[in-house]
PDB file of C-alpha atoms in Angstrom:
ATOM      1  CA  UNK A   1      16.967   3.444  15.030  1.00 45.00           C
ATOM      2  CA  UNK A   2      15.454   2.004  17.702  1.00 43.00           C
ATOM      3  CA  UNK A   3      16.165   3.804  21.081  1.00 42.00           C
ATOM      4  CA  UNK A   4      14.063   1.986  23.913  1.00 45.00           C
ATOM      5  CA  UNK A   5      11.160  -0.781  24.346  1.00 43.00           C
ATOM      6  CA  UNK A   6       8.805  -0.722  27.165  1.00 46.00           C
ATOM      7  CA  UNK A   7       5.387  -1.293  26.572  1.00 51.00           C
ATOM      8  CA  UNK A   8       5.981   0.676  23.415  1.00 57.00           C
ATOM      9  CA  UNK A   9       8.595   0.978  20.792  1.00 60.00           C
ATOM     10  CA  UNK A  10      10.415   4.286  20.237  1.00 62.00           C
ATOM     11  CA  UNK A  11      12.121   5.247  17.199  1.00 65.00           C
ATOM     12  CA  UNK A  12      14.239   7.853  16.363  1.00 74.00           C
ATOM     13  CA  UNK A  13      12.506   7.987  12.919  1.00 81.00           C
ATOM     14  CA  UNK A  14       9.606   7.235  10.869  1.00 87.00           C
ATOM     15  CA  UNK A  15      11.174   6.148   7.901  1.00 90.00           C
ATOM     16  CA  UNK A  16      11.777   2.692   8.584  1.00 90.00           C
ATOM     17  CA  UNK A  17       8.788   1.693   9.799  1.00 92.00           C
ATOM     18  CA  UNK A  18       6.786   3.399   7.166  1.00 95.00           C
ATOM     19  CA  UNK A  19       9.039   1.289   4.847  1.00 96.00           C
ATOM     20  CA  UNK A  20       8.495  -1.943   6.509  1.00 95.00           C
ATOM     21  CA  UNK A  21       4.586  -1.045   6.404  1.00 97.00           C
ATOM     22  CA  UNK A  22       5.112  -0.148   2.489  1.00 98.00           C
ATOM     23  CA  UNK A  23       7.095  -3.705   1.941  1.00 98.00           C
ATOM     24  CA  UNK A  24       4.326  -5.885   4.185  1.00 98.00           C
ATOM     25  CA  UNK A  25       1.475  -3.716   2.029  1.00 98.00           C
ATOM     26  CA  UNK A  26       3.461  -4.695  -1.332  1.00 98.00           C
ATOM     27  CA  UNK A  27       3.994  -7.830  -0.547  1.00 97.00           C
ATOM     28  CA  UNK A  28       0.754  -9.259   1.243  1.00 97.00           C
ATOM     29  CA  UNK A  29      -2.110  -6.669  -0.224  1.00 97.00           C
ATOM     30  CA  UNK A  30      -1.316  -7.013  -4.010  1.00 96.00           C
ATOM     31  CA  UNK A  31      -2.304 -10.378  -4.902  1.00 95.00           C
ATOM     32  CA  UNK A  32      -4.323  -9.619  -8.077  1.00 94.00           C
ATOM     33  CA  UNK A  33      -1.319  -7.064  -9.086  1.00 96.00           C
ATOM     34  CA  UNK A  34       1.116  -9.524  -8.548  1.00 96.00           C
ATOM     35  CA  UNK A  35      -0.695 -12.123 -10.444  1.00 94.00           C
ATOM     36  CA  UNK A  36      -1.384  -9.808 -13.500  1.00 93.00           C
ATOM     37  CA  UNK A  37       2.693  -9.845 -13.514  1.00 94.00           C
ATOM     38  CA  UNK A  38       3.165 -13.149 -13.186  1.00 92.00           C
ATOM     39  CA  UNK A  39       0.386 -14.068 -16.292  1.00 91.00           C
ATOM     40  CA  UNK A  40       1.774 -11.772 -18.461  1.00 89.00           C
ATOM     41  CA  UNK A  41       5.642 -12.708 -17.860  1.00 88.00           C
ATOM     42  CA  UNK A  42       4.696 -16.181 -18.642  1.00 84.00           C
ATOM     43  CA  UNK A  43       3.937 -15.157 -22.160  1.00 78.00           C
ATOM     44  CA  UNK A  44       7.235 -13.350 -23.123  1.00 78.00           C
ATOM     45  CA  UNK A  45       9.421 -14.945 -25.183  1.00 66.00           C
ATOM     46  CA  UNK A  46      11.991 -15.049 -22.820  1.00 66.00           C
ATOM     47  CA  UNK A  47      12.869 -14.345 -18.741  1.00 66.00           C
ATOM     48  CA  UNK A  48      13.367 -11.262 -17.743  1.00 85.00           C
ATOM     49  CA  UNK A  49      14.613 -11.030 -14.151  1.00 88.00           C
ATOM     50  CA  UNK A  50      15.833  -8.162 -14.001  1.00 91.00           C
ATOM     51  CA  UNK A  51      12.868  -6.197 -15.407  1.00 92.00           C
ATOM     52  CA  UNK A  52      10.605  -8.179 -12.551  1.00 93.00           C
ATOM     53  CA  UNK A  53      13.125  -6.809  -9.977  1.00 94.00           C
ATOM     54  CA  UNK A  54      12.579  -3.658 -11.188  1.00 95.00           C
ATOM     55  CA  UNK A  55       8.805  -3.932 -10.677  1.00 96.00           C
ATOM     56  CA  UNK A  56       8.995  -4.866  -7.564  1.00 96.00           C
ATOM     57  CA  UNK A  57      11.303  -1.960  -6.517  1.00 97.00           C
ATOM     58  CA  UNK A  58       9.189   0.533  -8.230  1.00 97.00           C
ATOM     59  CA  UNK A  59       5.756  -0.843  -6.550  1.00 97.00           C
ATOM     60  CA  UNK A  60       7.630  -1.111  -3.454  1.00 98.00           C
ATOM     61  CA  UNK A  61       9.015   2.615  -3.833  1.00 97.00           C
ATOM     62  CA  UNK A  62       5.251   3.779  -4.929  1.00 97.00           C
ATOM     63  CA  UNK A  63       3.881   2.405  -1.918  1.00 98.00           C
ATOM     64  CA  UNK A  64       6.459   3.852   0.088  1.00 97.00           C
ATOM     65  CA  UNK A  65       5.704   7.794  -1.129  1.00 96.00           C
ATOM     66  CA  UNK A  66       2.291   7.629  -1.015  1.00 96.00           C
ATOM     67  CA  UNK A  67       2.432   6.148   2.813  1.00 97.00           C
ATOM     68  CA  UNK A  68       5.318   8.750   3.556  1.00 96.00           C
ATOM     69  CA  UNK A  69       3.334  11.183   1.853  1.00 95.00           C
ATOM     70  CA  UNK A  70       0.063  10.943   4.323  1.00 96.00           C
ATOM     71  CA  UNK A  71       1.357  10.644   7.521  1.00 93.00           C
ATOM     72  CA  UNK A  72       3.209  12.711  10.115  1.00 88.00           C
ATOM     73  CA  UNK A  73       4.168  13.195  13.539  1.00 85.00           C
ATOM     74  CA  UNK A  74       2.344  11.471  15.964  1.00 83.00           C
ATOM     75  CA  UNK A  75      -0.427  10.469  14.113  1.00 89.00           C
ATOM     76  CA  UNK A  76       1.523   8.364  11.979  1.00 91.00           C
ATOM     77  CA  UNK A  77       1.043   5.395  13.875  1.00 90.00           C
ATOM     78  CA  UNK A  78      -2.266   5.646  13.781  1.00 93.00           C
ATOM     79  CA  UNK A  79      -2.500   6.197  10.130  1.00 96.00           C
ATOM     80  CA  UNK A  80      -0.258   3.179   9.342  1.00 96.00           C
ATOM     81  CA  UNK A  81      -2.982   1.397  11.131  1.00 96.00           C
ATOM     82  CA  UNK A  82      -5.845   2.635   9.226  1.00 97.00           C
ATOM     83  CA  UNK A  83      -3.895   1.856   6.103  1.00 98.00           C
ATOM     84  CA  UNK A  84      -3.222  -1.808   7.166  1.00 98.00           C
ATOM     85  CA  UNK A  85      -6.635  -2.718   8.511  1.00 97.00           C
ATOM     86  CA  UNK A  86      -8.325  -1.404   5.231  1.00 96.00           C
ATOM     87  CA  UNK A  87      -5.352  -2.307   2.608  1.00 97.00           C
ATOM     88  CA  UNK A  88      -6.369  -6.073   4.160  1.00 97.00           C
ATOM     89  CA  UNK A  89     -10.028  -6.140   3.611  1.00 96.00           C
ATOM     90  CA  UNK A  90     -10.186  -4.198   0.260  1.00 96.00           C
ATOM     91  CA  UNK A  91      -7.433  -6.628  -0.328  1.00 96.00           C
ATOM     92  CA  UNK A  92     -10.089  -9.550   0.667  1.00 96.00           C
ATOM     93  CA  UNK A  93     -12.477  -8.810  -1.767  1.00 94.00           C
ATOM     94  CA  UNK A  94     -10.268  -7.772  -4.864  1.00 94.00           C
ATOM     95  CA  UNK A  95      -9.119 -11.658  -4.072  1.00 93.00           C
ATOM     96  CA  UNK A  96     -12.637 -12.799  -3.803  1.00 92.00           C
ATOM     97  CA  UNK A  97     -14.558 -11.020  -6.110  1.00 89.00           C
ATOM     98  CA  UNK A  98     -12.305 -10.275  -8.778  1.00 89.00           C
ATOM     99  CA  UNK A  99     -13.127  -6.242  -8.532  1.00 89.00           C
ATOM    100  CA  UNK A 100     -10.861  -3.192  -9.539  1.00 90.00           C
ATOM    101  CA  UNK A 101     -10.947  -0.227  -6.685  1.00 92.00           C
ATOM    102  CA  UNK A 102     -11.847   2.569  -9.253  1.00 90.00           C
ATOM    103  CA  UNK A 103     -14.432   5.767  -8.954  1.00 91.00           C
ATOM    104  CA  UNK A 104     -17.121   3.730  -9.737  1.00 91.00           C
ATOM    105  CA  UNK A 105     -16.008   0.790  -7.090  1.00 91.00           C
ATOM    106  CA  UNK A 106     -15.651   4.100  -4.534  1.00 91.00           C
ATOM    107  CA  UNK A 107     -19.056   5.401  -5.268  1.00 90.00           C
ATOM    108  CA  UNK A 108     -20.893   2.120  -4.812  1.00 87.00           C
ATOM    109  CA  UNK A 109     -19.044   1.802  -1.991  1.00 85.00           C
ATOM    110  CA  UNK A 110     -20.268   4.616   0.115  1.00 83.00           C
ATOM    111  CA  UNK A 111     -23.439   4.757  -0.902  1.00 84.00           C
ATOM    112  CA  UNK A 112     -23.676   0.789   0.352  1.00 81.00           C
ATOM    113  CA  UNK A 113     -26.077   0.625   3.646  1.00 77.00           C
ATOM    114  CA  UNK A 114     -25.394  -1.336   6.418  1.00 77.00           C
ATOM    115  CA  UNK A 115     -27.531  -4.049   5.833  1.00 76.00           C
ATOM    116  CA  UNK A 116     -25.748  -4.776   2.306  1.00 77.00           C
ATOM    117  CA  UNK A 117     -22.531  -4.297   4.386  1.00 76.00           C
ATOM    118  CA  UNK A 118     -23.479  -7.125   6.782  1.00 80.00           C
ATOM    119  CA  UNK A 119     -23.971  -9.327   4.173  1.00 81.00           C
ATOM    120  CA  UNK A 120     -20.259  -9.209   2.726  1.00 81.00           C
ATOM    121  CA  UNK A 121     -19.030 -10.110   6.331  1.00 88.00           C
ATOM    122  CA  UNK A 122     -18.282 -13.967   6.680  1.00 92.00           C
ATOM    123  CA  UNK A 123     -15.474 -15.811   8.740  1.00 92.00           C
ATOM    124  CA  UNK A 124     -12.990 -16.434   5.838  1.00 94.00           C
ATOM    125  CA  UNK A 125     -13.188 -11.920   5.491  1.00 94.00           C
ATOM    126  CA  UNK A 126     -12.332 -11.697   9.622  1.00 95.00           C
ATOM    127  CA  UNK A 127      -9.499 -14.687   9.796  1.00 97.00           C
ATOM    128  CA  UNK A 128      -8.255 -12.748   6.533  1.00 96.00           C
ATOM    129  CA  UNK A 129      -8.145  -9.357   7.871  1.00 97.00           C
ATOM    130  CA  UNK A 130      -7.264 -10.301  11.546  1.00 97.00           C
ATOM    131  CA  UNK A 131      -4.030 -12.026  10.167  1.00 97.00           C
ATOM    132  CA  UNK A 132      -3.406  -9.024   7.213  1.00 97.00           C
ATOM    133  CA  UNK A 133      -4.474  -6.010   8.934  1.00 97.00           C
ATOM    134  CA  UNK A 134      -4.804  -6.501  12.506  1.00 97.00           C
ATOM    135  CA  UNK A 135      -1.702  -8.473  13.566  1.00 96.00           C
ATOM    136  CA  UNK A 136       0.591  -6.018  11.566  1.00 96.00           C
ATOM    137  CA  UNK A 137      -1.534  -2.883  13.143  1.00 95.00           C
ATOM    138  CA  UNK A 138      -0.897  -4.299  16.459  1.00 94.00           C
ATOM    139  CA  UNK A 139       2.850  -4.297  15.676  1.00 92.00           C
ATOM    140  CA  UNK A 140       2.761  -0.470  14.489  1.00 91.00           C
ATOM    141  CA  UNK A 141       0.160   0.695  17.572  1.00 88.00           C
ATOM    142  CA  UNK A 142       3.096  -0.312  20.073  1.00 84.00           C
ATOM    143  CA  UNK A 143       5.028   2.720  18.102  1.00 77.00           C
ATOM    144  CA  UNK A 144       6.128   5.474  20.120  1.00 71.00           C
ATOM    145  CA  UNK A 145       6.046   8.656  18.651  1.00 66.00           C
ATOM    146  CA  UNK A 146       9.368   9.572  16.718  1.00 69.00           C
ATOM    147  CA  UNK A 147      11.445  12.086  18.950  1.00 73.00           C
ATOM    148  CA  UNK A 148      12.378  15.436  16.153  1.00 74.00           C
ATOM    149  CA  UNK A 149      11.013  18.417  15.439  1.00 81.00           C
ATOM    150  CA  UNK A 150       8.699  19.504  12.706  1.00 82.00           C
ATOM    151  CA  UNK A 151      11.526  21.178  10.897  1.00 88.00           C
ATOM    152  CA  UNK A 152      13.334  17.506  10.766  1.00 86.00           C
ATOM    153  CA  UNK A 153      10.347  15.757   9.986  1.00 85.00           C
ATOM    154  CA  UNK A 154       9.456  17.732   7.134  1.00 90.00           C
ATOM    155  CA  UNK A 155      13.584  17.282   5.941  1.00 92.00           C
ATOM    156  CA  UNK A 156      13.280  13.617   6.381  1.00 91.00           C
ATOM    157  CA  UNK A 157      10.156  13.569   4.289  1.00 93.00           C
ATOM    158  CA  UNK A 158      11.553  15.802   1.686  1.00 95.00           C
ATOM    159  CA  UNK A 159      14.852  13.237   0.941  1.00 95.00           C
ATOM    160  CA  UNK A 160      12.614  10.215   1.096  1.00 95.00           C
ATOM    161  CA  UNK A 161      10.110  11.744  -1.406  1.00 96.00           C
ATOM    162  CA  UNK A 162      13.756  12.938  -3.336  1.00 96.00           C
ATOM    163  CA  UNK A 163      15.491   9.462  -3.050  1.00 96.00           C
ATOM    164  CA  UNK A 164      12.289   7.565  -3.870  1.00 96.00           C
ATOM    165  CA  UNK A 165      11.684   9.537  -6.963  1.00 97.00           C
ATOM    166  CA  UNK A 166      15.635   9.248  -8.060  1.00 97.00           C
ATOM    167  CA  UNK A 167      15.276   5.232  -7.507  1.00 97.00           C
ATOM    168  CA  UNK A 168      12.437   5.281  -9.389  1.00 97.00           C
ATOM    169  CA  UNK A 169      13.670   6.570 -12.131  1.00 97.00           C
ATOM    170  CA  UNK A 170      16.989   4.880 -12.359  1.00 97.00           C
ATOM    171  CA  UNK A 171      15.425   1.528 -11.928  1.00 96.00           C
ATOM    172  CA  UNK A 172      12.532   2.577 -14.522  1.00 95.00           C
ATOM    173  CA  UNK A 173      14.633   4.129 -17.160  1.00 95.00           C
ATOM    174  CA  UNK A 174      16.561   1.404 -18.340  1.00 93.00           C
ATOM    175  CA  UNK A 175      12.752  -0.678 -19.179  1.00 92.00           C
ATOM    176  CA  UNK A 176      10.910   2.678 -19.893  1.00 92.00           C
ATOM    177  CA  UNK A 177       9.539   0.402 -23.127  1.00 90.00           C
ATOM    178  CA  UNK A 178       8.464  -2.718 -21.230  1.00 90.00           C
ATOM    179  CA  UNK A 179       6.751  -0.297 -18.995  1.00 92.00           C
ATOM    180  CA  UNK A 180       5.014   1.406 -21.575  1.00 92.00           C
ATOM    181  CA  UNK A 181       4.031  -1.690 -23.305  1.00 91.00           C
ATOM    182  CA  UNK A 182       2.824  -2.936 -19.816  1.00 91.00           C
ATOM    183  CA  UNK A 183       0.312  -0.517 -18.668  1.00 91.00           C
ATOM    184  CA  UNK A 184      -0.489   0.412 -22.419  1.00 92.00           C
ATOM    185  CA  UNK A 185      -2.162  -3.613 -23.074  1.00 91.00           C
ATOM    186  CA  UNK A 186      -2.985  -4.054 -19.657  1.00 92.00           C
ATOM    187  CA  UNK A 187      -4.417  -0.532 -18.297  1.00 89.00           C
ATOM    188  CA  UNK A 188      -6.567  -2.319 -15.633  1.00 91.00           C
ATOM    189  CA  UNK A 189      -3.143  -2.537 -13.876  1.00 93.00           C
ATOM    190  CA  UNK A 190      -3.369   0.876 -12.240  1.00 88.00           C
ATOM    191  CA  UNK A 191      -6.494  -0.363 -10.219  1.00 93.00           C
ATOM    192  CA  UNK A 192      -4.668  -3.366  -8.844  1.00 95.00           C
ATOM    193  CA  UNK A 193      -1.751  -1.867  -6.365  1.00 96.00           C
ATOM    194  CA  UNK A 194      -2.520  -1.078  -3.172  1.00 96.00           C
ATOM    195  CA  UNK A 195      -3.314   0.926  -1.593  1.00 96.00           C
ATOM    196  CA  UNK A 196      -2.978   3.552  -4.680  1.00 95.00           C
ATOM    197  CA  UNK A 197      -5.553   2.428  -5.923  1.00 95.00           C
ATOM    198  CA  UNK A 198      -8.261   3.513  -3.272  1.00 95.00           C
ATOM    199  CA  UNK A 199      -5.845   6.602  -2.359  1.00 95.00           C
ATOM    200  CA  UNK A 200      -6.349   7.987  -5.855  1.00 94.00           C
ATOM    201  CA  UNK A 201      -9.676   6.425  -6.665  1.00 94.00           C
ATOM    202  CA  UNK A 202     -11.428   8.114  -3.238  1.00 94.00           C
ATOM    203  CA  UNK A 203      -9.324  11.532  -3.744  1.00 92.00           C
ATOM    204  CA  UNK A 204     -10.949  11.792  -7.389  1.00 92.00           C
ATOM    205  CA  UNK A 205     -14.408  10.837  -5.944  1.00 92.00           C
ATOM    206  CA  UNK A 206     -14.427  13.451  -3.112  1.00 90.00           C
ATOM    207  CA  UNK A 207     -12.276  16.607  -5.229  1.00 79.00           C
TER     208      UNK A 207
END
């Protein structure tokens, strides 16, 4: 919880404002994702609320691990920020350019030069990012580190990881066939939720 504000904010924990990073990722960085979900529950034959909920939980809860899963300690803050800042431009240009963040979109990507680089940069990519990325970072830079010791950090990031999974699962099982059926006609979905996407996609380029 939160324990004292001065110029920064001090938190017991890391948890919830990992969350409320994961949520605000979910939420703001997904639009392609989210409009894949929309198109295709347009064409089923009937609502299904409940299995939309559960997509959005799951997302939510995948964002969540993989954010709780690369940071710790006192660098957290700073790694939230990296992940907003470049969750909000990749973000951008998935928006404007109709791209999916795979290997291929990670290897053209480094080997661009700067003067290519320059070229993507316009107004509409800095108003985008500067409301996405760096208002949010802003937010998370005033963090004070979380006061525990390694020992509790590593138990807090062992239940989170544990409860995560568990929700997962539970709100999953009951759909595990509208799942399948989901990623099995639409497999470009995997390259649309971020930040997995890049996570995974740069991990497989560099390993």
């Amino acid at each position: 919880g939160l324990v004292q504000m001065h110029r920064t904010i001090t938190w017991r924990t890391y948890v919830l404002p990992i969350a409320l990073v994961s949520a605000w990722l979910t939420l703001t960085a997904n639009g392609q994702y989210w409009a894949l979900i929309s198109s295709i529950s347009q064409s089923w034959d009937q609502p299904a609320p409940l299995f939309l909920a559960s997509i959005g939980l799951v997302s939510f809860l995948f964002v969540n691990l993989i954010l709780t899963l690369l940071t710790f300690g006192r660098a957290t803050r700073y790694i939230l920020c990296v992940f907003l800042l470049a969750s909000a431009g990749i973000a951008y240009f998935m928006s404007q350019y109709g791209i999916l963040i795979d290997q291929d979109m990670v290897r053209n990507t480094l080997e661009t030069d700067r003067f290519e680089a320059a070229e993507l940069i316009n107004w509409s990519l800095i108003w985008y990012v500067a409301f996405f990325g760096v208002v949010p970072a802003v937010l998370v830079w005033r963090l004070g580190p979380a006061r525990q010791s390694f020992l509790r950090g590593v138990a807090e990031k062992l239940t989170v990881i544990t409860m995560s999974l568990a929700i997962i699962g539970a709100a999953a099982a009951p759909f595990y066939k509208d799942y399948a059926s989901l990623v099995r006609n639409n497999r470009q979905i995997r390259h649309l939720l971020t930040p997995m996407n890049y996570v995974f996609s740069t991990y497989n380029v560099i390993a």
